[in-house]
Coordinates of N, CA and C in Angstrom, one line a residue:
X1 N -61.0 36.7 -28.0 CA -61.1 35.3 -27.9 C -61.2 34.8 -26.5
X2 N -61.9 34.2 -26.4 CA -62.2 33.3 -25.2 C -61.2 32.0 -25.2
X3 N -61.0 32.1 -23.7 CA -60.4 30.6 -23.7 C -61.1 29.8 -22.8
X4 N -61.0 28.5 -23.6 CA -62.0 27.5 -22.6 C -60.8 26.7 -21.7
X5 N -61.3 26.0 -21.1 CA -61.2 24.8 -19.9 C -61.2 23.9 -20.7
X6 N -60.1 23.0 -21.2 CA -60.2 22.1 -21.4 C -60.7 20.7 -20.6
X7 N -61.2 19.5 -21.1 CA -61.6 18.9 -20.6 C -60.2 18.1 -19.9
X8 N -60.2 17.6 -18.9 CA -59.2 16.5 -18.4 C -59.1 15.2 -19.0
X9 N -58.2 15.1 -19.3 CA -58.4 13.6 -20.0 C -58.1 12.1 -19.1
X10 N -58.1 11.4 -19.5 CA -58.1 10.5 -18.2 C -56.4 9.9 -18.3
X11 N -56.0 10.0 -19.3 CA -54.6 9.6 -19.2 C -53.6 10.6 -18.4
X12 N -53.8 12.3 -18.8 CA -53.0 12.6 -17.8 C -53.8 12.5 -16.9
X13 N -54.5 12.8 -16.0 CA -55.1 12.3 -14.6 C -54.5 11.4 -13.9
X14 N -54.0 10.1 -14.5 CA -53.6 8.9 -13.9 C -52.0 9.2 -14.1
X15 N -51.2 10.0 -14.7 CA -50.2 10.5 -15.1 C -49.7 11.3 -13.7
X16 N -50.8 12.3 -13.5 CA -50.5 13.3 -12.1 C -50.8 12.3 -10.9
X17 N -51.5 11.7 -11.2 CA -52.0 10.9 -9.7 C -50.5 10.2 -9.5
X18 N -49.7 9.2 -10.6 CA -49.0 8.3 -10.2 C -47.3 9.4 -10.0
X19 N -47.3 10.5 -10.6 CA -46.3 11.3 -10.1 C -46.7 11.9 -8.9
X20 N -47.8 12.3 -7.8 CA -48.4 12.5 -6.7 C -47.9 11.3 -5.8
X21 N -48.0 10.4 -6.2 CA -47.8 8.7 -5.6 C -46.2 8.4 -5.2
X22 N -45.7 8.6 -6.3 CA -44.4 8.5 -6.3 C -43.3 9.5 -5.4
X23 N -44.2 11.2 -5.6 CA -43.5 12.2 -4.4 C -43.9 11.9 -2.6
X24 N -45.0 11.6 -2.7 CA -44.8 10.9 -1.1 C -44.9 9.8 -0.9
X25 N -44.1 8.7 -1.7 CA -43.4 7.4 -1.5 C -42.0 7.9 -1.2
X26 N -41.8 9.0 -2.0 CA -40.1 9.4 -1.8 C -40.1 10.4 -0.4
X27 N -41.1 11.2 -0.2 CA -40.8 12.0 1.0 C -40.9 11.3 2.1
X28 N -41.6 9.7 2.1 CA -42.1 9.0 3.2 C -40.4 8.0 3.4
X29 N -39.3 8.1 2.5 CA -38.8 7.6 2.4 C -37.8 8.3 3.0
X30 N -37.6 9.7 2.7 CA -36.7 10.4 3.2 C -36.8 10.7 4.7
X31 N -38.1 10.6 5.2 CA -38.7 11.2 6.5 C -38.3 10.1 7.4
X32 N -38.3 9.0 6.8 CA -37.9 7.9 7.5 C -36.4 7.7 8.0
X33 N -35.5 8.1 6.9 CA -33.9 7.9 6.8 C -33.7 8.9 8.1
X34 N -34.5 10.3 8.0 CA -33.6 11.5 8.6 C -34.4 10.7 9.9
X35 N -35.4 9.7 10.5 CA -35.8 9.9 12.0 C -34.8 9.1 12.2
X36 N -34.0 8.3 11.3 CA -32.8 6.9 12.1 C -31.9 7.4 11.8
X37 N -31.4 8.6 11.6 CA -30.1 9.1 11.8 C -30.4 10.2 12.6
X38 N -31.6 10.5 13.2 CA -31.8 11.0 14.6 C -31.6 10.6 16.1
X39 N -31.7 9.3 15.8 CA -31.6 7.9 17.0 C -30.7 8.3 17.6
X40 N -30.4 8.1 18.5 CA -29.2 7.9 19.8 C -28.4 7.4 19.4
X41 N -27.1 7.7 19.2 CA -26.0 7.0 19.0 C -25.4 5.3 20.1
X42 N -25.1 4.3 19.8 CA -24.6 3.7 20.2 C -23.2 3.9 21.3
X43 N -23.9 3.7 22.5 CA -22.4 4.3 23.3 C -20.6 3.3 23.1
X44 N -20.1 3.3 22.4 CA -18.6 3.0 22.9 C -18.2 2.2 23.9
X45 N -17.5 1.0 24.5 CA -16.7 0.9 25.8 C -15.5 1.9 25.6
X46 N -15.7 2.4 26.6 CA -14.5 3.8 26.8 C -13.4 2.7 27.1
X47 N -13.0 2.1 28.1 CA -11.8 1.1 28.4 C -11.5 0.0 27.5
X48 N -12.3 -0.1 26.1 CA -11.4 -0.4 25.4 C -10.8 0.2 23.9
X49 N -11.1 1.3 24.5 CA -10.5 2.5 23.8 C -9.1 3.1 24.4
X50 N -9.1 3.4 25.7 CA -7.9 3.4 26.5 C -7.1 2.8 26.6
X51 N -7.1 1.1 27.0 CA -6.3 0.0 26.8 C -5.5 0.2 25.6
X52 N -4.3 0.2 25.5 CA -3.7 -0.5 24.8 C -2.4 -1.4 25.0
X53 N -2.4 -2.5 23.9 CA -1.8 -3.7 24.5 C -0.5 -3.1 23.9
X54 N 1.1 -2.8 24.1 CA 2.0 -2.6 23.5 C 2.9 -3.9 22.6
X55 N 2.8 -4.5 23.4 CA 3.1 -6.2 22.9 C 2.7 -6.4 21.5
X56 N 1.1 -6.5 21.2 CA 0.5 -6.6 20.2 C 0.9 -5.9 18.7
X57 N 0.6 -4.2 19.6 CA 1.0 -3.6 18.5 C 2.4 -3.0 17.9
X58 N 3.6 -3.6 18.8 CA 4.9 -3.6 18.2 C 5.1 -4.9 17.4
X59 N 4.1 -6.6 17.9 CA 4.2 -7.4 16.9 C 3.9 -7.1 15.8
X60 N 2.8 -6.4 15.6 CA 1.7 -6.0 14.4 C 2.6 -4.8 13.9
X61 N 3.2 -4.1 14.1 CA 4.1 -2.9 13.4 C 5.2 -3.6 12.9
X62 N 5.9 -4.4 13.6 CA 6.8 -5.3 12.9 C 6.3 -6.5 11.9
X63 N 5.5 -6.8 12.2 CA 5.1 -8.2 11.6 C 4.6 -7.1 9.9
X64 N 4.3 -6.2 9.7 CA 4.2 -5.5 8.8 C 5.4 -4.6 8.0
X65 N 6.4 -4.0 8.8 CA 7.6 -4.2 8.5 C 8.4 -5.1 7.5
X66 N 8.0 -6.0 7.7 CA 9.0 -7.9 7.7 C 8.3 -7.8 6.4
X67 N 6.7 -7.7 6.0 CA 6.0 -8.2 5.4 C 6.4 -7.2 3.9
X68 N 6.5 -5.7 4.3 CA 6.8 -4.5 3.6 C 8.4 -4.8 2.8
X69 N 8.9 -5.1 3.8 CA 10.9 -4.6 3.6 C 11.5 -6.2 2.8
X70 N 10.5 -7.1 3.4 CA 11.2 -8.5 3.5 C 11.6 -8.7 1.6
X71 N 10.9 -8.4 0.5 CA 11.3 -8.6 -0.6 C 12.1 -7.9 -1.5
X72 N 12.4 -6.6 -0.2 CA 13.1 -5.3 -1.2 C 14.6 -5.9 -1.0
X73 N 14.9 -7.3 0.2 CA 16.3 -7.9 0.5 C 16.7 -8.5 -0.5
X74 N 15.8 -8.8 -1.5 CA 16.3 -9.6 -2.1 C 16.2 -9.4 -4.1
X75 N 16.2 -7.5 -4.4 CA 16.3 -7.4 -5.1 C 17.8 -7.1 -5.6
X76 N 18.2 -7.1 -6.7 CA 19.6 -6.9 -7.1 C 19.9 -5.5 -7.1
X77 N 20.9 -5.1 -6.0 CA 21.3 -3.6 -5.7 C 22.1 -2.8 -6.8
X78 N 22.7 -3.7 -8.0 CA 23.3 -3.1 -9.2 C 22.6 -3.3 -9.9
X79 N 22.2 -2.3 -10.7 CA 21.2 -2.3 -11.7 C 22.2 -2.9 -13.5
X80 N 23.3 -2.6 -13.0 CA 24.4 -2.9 -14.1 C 25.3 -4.0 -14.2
X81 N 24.3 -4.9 -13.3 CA 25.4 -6.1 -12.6 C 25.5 -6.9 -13.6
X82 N 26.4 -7.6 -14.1 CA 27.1 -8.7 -14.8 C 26.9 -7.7 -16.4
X83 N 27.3 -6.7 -16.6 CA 27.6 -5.9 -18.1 C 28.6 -5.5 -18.0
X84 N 29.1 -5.1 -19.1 CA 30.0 -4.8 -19.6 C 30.6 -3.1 -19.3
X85 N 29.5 -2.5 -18.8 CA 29.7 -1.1 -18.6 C 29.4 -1.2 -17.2
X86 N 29.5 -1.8 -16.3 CA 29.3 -1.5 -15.0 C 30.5 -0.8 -14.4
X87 N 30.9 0.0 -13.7 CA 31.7 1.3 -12.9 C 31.7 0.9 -11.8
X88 N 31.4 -0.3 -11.1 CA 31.5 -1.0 -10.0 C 32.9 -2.2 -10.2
X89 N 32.8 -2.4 -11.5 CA 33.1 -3.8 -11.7 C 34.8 -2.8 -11.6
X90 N 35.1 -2.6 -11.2 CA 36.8 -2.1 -11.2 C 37.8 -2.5 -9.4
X91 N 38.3 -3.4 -9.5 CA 39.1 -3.9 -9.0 C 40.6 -3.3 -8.6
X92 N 40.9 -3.1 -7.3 CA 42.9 -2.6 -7.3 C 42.8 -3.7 -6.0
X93 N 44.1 -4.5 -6.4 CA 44.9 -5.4 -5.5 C 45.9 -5.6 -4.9
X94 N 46.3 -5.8 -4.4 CA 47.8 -6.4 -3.7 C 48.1 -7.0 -3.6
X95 N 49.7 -7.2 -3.4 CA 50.5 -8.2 -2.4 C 51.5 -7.9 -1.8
X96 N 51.8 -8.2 -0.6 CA 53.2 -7.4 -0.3 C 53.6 -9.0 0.7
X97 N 55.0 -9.1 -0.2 CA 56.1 -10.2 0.6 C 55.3 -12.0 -0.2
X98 N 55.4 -12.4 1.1 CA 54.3 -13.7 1.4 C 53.4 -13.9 1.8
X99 N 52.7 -12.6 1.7 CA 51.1 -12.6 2.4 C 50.2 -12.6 1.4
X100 N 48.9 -12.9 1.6 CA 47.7 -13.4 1.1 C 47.5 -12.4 0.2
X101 N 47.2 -12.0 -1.1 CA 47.1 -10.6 -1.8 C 45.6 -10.0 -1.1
X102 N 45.7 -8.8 -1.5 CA 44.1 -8.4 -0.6 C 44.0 -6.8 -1.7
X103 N 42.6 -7.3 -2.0 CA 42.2 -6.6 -2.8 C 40.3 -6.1 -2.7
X104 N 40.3 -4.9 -3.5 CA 38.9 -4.6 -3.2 C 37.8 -5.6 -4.0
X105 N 37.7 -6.1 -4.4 CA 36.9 -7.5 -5.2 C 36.3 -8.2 -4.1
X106 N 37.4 -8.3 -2.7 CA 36.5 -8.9 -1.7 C 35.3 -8.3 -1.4
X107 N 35.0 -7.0 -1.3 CA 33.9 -6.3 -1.2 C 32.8 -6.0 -2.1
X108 N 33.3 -6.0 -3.3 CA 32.5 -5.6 -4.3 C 31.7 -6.8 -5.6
X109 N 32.1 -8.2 -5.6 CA 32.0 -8.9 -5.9 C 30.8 -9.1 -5.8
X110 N 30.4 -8.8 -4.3 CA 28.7 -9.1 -4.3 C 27.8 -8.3 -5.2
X111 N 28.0 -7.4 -5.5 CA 27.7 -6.2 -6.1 C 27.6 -6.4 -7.3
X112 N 28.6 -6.2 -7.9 CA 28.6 -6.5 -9.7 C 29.0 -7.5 -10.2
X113 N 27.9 -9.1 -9.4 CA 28.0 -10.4 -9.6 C 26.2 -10.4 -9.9
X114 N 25.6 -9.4 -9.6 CA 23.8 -9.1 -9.2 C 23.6 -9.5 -8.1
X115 N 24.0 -9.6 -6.9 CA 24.0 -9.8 -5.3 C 22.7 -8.9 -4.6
X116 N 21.9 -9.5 -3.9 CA 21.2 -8.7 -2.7 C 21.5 -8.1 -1.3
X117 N 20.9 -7.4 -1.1 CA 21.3 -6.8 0.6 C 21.4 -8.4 1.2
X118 N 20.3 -9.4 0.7 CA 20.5 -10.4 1.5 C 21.7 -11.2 1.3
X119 N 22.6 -11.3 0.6 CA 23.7 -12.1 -0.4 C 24.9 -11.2 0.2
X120 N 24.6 -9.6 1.2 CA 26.5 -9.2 1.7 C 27.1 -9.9 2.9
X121 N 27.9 -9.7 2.8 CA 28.4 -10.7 3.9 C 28.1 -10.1 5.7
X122 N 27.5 -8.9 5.7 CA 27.4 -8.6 7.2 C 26.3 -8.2 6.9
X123 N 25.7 -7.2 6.0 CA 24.2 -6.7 6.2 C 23.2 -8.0 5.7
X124 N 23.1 -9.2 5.1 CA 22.6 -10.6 4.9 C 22.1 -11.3 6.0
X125 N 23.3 -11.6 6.8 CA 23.1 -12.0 8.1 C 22.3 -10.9 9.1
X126 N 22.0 -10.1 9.1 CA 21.4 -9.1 9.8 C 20.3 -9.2 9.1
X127 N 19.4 -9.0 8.2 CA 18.6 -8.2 8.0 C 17.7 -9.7 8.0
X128 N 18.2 -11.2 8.0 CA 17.2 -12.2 7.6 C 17.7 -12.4 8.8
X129 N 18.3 -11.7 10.3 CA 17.9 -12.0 11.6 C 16.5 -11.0 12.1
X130 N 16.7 -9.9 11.3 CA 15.5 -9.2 11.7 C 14.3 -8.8 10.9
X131 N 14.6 -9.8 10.1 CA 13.2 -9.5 8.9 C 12.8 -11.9 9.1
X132 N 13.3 -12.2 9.5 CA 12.8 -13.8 9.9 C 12.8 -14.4 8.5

């Protein structure tokens, strides 16, 4: 058997031409990308790379701090606070003579009442002098 040569038909023809069209539309595209990422780089100011302002960036470390910490002051540090099962809530007191009774409630009150770091009576004052 012989085999012939088909004839070309004109649809694929225009088929190979527009896939021929489309590979060096894309290599013309790529050739292009790789000569601008050949270019010379843009040079840097070196001295404002060296500079640094310490001022700025202890404001900006703090001012991020304040921004980070400042909400965690004011979550409730007992998770058991005002129940019935809380193990905080336990109180021993005194009195001796005519003096004032003094008991641990003064301390803990903040605590298993639902109180914040910001609501103790010494770390409150501290922390909303250094959190603003």
């Amino acid at each position: 058997m012989a085999r012939h040569a088909e004839p070309r038909s004109s649809r694929r023809s225009a088929l190979l031409a527009a896939g021929l069209s489309v590979t060096a539309a894309g290599a013309a595209v790529l050739g292009a990308g790789a000569a601008a990422q050949a270019a010379a780089p843009v040079p840097l100011p070196v001295d404002s790379l060296t500079r640094t302002d310490a001022a700025a960036a202890g404001t900006g470390a703090l001012s991020g701090v304040t921004h980070g910490l400042g909400p965690l002051t004011r979550l409730q540090l007992d998770p058991l606070a005002n129940t019935g099962v809380d193990p905080l809530d336990n109180g021993l007191g005194t009195q001796i003579a005519d003096f004032k009774p003094v008991g641990t409630h003064l301390l803990t009150d903040h605590l298993t009442k639902g109180g914040a770091v910001a609501d103790l009576p010494v770390a409150g004052p501290l922390t909303q002098g250094l959190l603003g």
